[in-house]
């Protein structure tokens, strides 16, 4: 199946707003249904985006953090009424364990949202999104990104130059290697700073700082972006309103309690789930469309 | 009215007695394409930088630069930024942002151009320069030639009236350079943009230029139409004649059958050569040396950079003899530099071996070449680690068992050999490109290796600096060292080498002594050869042309 | 004497950082109930960066200044990539401190915060990003600030001590607190905080050691390089 991501094709401003909303709601709300929606939505989207690499991220980083969270909470928090057993005279409570479990999933979801966004928010989207608000800073950002691959390749060049003079960086004691590494690094710093004179000249020569600055837009906020933004905004407003009325809230301490299920809470849960799965829904819809188009060609 | 009018411009750097520019006067009219040439350090860059206030170096300037009749100091920064475009030497350093599209738009953003206009201008320039395919790429993915083309396009997007370029092709390979210069000609021809360019590659640029200025020690020594500059230089007995295209050089150095209109291109040169009749002289052939000792031997060498990558060196075989200068030429990506790194032991073949003096060698298992071979890689700046050249040279001797005095005298001696004695206490980055190259060479030579590999040692150098480098290399050869040159500069290789090899597709496609080597090639050969090959294929340099025809009438 | 005076901008930014942030934290804790420490702290970290960024925008930096800042950011990121062998053993902090020391508090903040944002683009963005950005930014800011007050001099030992303190306390504590918030949310207690500090100590110690070593080896030479370039650029008074 075609694995192209279509969601990332939406306007970066929408993507950022969408991301902030999902992450903040995930962090603030406390309800297993919402948590599960956010967790599964982010997990599946991450897998869709990164394929096999997603699993190594999940198992190497996210799972350990989650396990740690599950342990830390009951170990240090002794709130809650249902003591299951005692360690060093401290009660380990059911509530704290469940709270730990919930926090773990919440944190896992947040990290996965961040990872998914790191994947789709390419650097020029940041430049687009912040170019007007923070023009100088986003230019510095873009310049730094320009320098990084250049400096890295210069480090390799210097290492080769050293090696051609018989100074092998991979030989010798650790201290010698660090010293050698620092020599290479330090020479790269000199080179980088000295050559930056030309870069500054090229900037001034092309009129940087001569007056009001505009930004080139590689992205346009088009009808498609407007429609999706309106839809998501409406859904988000509903979610926030119903959440504010506490129609979907779980209490852990002192004892576990749920608010009664109401029409509002069902709507909230459904809407939030749709929002969390929106990237995937859009991708699947687009894939189906393409399959249809190709079959007609 | 002239677009740029320079009147009596004198410029002195702080702390210097001698002015860098001495009452320079000239003017540029709309649509001109003027080439500025002269020996390195003659003041070309100083002059060009004085034509835009933000680039003017610190120092004392007298005289006035008028832009459209207004003194440059009274022209607003904005107008200067917009109308006077400037391309610098190093393609890498001028790129400000990380994306191609952003770089193209950068100047327009600075001028506050609105989005729609910007879109149009960027689109136009991207099409004119053929940038569409890499429009969304990261700048770091481009080749050197593409980067310089991007710099030019980014400036052209601002629609400048004058384009000033300071040795823009010095860091490019010949094909990219020729592309770049052709594009410049196209800009001048199709858009009418006025161009002032300092350049060494006269062969590529003169046929399209409307004027040439020759600078000498801060003064404009000669200024004329490209067709007449040769005559002026000839009458002045100016050594700059040696920097001119082979056809022009031959005409005025042979001093025979001087035509009304001086030939500039290979084709024109060919016609003129034909008019000379049958040659009476003969060219000097080198004697074949006997008892050659093999210094390096490649045996079925294969190499690639990563397990799943493409083979860069495939089935390389060959021998390099002790005491010879061996040149490796070939197009980009043929594996020349990789071959150099294999000889130096930086990389190791995954199959086959490289033998060194029949004993030690470089196989995939072990590298025994360290110390026996030194490599001067392309970027001389990567050799500098310290704050002065002297410190850096000391660093090269760090591990040697020598007393302080011995080290000092070794450094002095090496500095003399490489003509950097007076630069020893300078910061390496305060040196010019050619000086940096020699300082890096000095550092490499201090390792005292039997075999020297030099990757592009004359990149960006003018004829005088190349001659200096040739002198150094010939002296080293006399000491009995083996020298391997990797270069794009066919003229340089032809003049200095004992044997040349054409690298293609990861191995040596042909190898021979220069005359036979270039006689076989029809494209990969020197201009002098291309001009005369219909009469004598073994001609390699302009000197050979002189030898062939000079003696006929005494 | 003029250049030693602390500029108004610096003052405003300092007030922001030392007064406003605790106030926001207090407000956040009091007015939101127990359930939102982390999102609030994240928002605070972002908000407290805003004045620095606005100040930077407001003074319309010259191209030379921007180039030097961008170079130092890139150097910091490349430094983190180059010494990938040992976890926590990175020159990052040393370089940020050197940048702040040489380029002034505001530029120091920009270098620190952007360098940490950009290196997370390569090493993984997460809810820790705003905290790290803020902590690194603050470090660069402090280095420049103390230099202006003549409390920190161009002296290898002083710089090493400052670097170690930053690594142990400023960065260590800040990031540890952030991870407490992150993992336990409303369960923050004295015990959890203590436990996190204890468990975080070894890593912080390695970090401090790395900073000392890199500062000792790189510090003064890098400051000299920056001074040379500042003279070349005529940037002596930023």
CSV table of N, CA and C in Angstrom, one decimal, chain A residues 68-145:
chain,number,residue,atom,x,y,z
A,68,UNK,N,8.8,3.3,34.0
A,68,UNK,CA,9.4,4.0,35.2
A,68,UNK,C,8.2,4.8,35.8
A,69,UNK,N,7.4,5.4,35.0
A,69,UNK,CA,6.3,6.2,35.5
A,69,UNK,C,5.3,5.3,36.3
A,70,UNK,N,5.1,4.1,35.8
A,70,UNK,CA,4.2,3.1,36.5
A,70,UNK,C,4.7,2.8,37.9
A,71,UNK,N,6.1,2.7,38.0
A,71,UNK,CA,6.7,2.3,39.2
A,71,UNK,C,6.7,3.5,40.2
A,72,UNK,N,7.2,4.6,39.7
A,72,UNK,CA,7.4,5.8,40.5
A,72,UNK,C,6.2,6.2,41.3
A,73,UNK,N,5.0,6.2,40.6
A,73,UNK,CA,3.8,6.7,41.2
A,73,UNK,C,3.4,6.0,42.5
A,74,UNK,N,3.1,4.7,42.4
A,74,UNK,CA,2.7,4.0,43.6
A,74,UNK,C,3.9,4.0,44.7
A,75,UNK,N,5.1,4.0,44.2
A,75,UNK,CA,6.2,3.9,45.2
A,75,UNK,C,6.3,5.2,46.0
A,76,UNK,N,5.9,6.3,45.5
A,76,UNK,CA,6.1,7.5,46.3
A,76,UNK,C,4.8,8.2,46.7
A,77,UNK,N,3.7,7.8,46.1
A,77,UNK,CA,2.4,8.4,46.5
A,77,UNK,C,1.6,7.4,47.3
A,78,UNK,N,1.3,7.8,48.4
A,78,UNK,CA,0.5,6.8,49.3
A,78,UNK,C,-0.9,7.3,49.5
A,79,UNK,N,-1.3,8.2,48.7
A,79,UNK,CA,-2.7,8.7,48.8
A,79,UNK,C,-3.6,7.5,48.3
A,80,UNK,N,-4.9,7.7,48.5
A,80,UNK,CA,-5.8,6.6,48.1
A,80,UNK,C,-6.2,5.8,49.3
A,81,UNK,N,-7.4,5.2,49.1
A,81,UNK,CA,-8.0,4.5,50.3
A,81,UNK,C,-7.8,3.0,50.3
A,82,UNK,N,-7.6,2.4,49.1
A,82,UNK,CA,-7.5,1.0,49.0
A,82,UNK,C,-6.1,0.5,49.0
A,83,UNK,N,-5.6,0.3,50.2
A,83,UNK,CA,-4.2,-0.2,50.4
A,83,UNK,C,-4.2,-1.7,50.0
A,84,UNK,N,-3.3,-2.0,49.1
A,84,UNK,CA,-3.2,-3.4,48.6
A,84,UNK,C,-2.2,-4.2,49.5
A,85,UNK,N,-1.0,-3.5,49.7
A,85,UNK,CA,0.0,-4.1,50.6
A,85,UNK,C,0.9,-3.0,51.1
A,86,UNK,N,1.9,-3.4,52.0
A,86,UNK,CA,2.7,-2.4,52.6
A,86,UNK,C,4.2,-2.7,52.3
A,87,UNK,N,4.9,-1.6,52.0
A,87,UNK,CA,6.4,-1.7,51.8
A,87,UNK,C,7.0,-0.7,52.8
A,88,UNK,N,7.8,-1.2,53.7
A,88,UNK,CA,8.4,-0.3,54.7
A,88,UNK,C,7.4,0.5,55.4
A,89,UNK,N,6.3,-0.1,55.8
A,89,UNK,CA,5.2,0.6,56.5
A,89,UNK,C,4.5,1.6,55.6
A,90,UNK,N,4.8,1.7,54.3
A,90,UNK,CA,4.1,2.6,53.5
A,90,UNK,C,3.1,1.8,52.7
A,91,UNK,N,1.9,2.3,52.6
A,91,UNK,CA,0.8,1.6,51.8
A,91,UNK,C,1.0,1.8,50.3
A,92,UNK,N,0.9,0.7,49.6
A,92,UNK,CA,0.8,0.8,48.2
A,92,UNK,C,-0.6,0.7,47.8
A,93,UNK,N,-1.2,1.8,47.2
A,93,UNK,CA,-2.6,1.8,47.1
A,93,UNK,C,-3.0,1.4,45.6
A,94,UNK,N,-4.2,0.9,45.5
A,94,UNK,CA,-4.8,0.6,44.2
A,94,UNK,C,-4.9,1.9,43.4
A,95,UNK,N,-5.3,3.0,44.0
A,95,UNK,CA,-5.5,4.2,43.3
A,95,UNK,C,-4.2,4.7,42.7
A,96,UNK,N,-3.1,4.6,43.5
A,96,UNK,CA,-1.8,5.1,43.1
A,96,UNK,C,-1.3,4.3,41.9
A,97,UNK,N,-1.6,3.0,42.0
A,97,UNK,CA,-1.1,2.1,40.9
A,97,UNK,C,-1.9,2.5,39.6
A,98,UNK,N,-3.2,2.6,39.7
A,98,UNK,CA,-4.0,3.0,38.6
A,98,UNK,C,-3.6,4.4,38.0
A,99,UNK,N,-3.3,5.3,39.0
A,99,UNK,CA,-2.9,6.6,38.6
A,99,UNK,C,-1.6,6.5,37.8
A,100,UNK,N,-0.7,5.7,38.3
A,100,UNK,CA,0.6,5.5,37.6
A,100,UNK,C,0.4,5.0,36.2
A,101,UNK,N,-0.5,4.0,36.1
A,101,UNK,CA,-0.8,3.4,34.9
A,101,UNK,C,-1.3,4.4,33.9
A,102,UNK,N,-2.3,5.2,34.4
A,102,UNK,CA,-2.8,6.2,33.5
A,102,UNK,C,-1.8,7.2,33.1
A,103,UNK,N,-1.0,7.7,34.1
A,103,UNK,CA,0.1,8.7,33.7
A,103,UNK,C,1.0,8.2,32.7
A,104,UNK,N,1.3,6.9,32.8
A,104,UNK,CA,2.3,6.3,31.9
A,104,UNK,C,1.7,6.3,30.5
A,105,UNK,N,0.4,6.0,30.3
A,105,UNK,CA,-0.1,6.0,29.0
A,105,UNK,C,-0.2,7.5,28.5
A,106,UNK,N,-0.6,8.4,29.4
A,106,UNK,CA,-0.7,9.8,29.0
A,106,UNK,C,0.7,10.3,28.5
A,107,UNK,N,1.7,9.9,29.2
A,107,UNK,CA,3.1,10.4,28.8
A,107,UNK,C,3.5,9.7,27.5
A,108,UNK,N,3.2,8.4,27.4
A,108,UNK,CA,3.5,7.7,26.2
A,108,UNK,C,2.9,8.4,25.0
A,109,UNK,N,1.6,8.8,25.2
A,109,UNK,CA,0.9,9.4,24.1
A,109,UNK,C,1.5,10.8,23.7
A,110,UNK,N,1.9,11.5,24.7
A,110,UNK,CA,2.5,12.9,24.5
A,110,UNK,C,3.8,12.7,23.7
A,111,UNK,N,4.6,11.8,24.2
A,111,UNK,CA,5.9,11.6,23.5
A,111,UNK,C,5.7,11.2,22.0
A,112,UNK,N,4.7,10.3,21.9
A,112,UNK,CA,4.5,9.8,20.5
A,112,UNK,C,3.9,10.9,19.6
A,113,UNK,N,3.1,11.8,20.2
A,113,UNK,CA,2.6,13.0,19.4
A,113,UNK,C,3.8,13.8,19.0
A,114,UNK,N,4.7,14.1,19.9
A,114,UNK,CA,5.9,14.8,19.6
A,114,UNK,C,6.7,14.2,18.5
A,115,UNK,N,6.9,12.9,18.6
A,115,UNK,CA,7.7,12.2,17.6
A,115,UNK,C,7.0,12.3,16.2
A,116,UNK,N,5.7,12.1,16.2
A,116,UNK,CA,5.0,12.1,14.9
A,116,UNK,C,5.2,13.5,14.3
A,117,UNK,N,5.1,14.5,15.2
A,117,UNK,CA,5.3,15.9,14.7
A,117,UNK,C,6.6,16.2,14.2
A,118,UNK,N,7.6,15.6,14.9
A,118,UNK,CA,9.0,15.8,14.5
A,118,UNK,C,9.2,15.3,13.1
A,119,UNK,N,8.4,14.3,12.8
A,119,UNK,CA,8.5,13.6,11.5
A,119,UNK,C,7.9,14.5,10.4
A,120,UNK,N,6.7,15.1,10.7
A,120,UNK,CA,6.0,15.8,9.6
A,120,UNK,C,6.3,17.3,9.6
A,121,UNK,N,6.8,17.9,10.7
A,121,UNK,CA,7.1,19.3,10.7
A,121,UNK,C,8.5,19.5,10.2
A,122,UNK,N,8.6,19.6,8.9
A,122,UNK,CA,10.0,19.8,8.4
A,122,UNK,C,10.4,21.2,8.7
A,123,UNK,N,11.7,21.5,8.6
A,123,UNK,CA,12.2,22.7,9.1
A,123,UNK,C,11.6,23.9,8.3
A,124,UNK,N,11.4,23.7,7.0
A,124,UNK,CA,10.8,24.9,6.3
A,124,UNK,C,9.4,25.2,6.8
A,125,UNK,N,8.7,24.3,7.4
A,125,UNK,CA,7.4,24.6,7.9
A,125,UNK,C,7.5,25.5,9.2
A,126,UNK,N,8.6,25.2,10.0
A,126,UNK,CA,8.8,26.1,11.1
A,126,UNK,C,9.1,27.5,10.6
A,127,UNK,N,10.0,27.6,9.6
A,127,UNK,CA,10.3,28.9,9.0
A,127,UNK,C,9.1,29.6,8.5
A,128,UNK,N,8.2,28.9,7.9
A,128,UNK,CA,6.9,29.5,7.4
A,128,UNK,C,6.1,29.9,8.6
A,129,UNK,N,5.9,29.1,9.6
A,129,UNK,CA,5.0,29.3,10.6
A,129,UNK,C,5.5,30.5,11.5
A,130,UNK,N,6.8,30.6,11.7
A,130,UNK,CA,7.3,31.7,12.6
A,130,UNK,C,8.0,32.8,11.9
A,131,UNK,N,8.0,32.7,10.5
A,131,UNK,CA,8.7,33.7,9.8
A,131,UNK,C,8.2,35.1,10.0
A,132,UNK,N,6.9,35.3,10.2
A,132,UNK,CA,6.3,36.6,10.3
A,132,UNK,C,6.5,37.1,11.7
A,133,UNK,N,6.2,36.2,12.7
A,133,UNK,CA,6.2,36.6,14.1
A,133,UNK,C,7.6,36.8,14.5
A,134,UNK,N,8.5,35.9,14.2
A,134,UNK,CA,9.9,36.0,14.7
A,134,UNK,C,10.8,36.0,13.4
A,135,UNK,N,10.9,37.0,12.6
A,135,UNK,CA,11.7,36.9,11.4
A,135,UNK,C,13.2,36.7,11.6
A,136,UNK,N,13.7,37.4,12.6
A,136,UNK,CA,15.2,37.3,12.8
A,136,UNK,C,15.5,35.9,13.3
A,137,UNK,N,14.7,35.5,14.3
A,137,UNK,CA,15.0,34.2,14.9
A,137,UNK,C,14.8,33.0,13.9
A,138,UNK,N,13.8,33.1,13.1
A,138,UNK,CA,13.6,32.0,12.1
A,138,UNK,C,14.7,32.0,11.1
A,139,UNK,N,15.2,33.2,10.8
A,139,UNK,CA,16.4,33.3,9.9
A,139,UNK,C,17.6,32.6,10.5
A,140,UNK,N,17.8,32.9,11.8
A,140,UNK,CA,18.9,32.3,12.5
A,140,UNK,C,18.8,30.8,12.5
A,141,UNK,N,17.6,30.4,12.7
A,141,UNK,CA,17.2,28.9,12.7
A,141,UNK,C,17.6,28.3,11.3
A,142,UNK,N,17.2,29.0,10.3
A,142,UNK,CA,17.5,28.5,8.9
A,142,UNK,C,19.0,28.5,8.7
A,143,UNK,N,19.7,29.5,9.1
A,143,UNK,CA,21.1,29.6,8.9
A,143,UNK,C,21.8,28.5,9.7
A,144,UNK,N,21.4,28.3,10.9
A,144,UNK,CA,22.0,27.2,11.7
A,144,UNK,C,21.9,25.9,11.0
A,145,UNK,N,20.7,25.6,10.5
A,145,UNK,CA,20.4,24.4,9.7
A,145,UNK,C,21.3,24.3,8.5
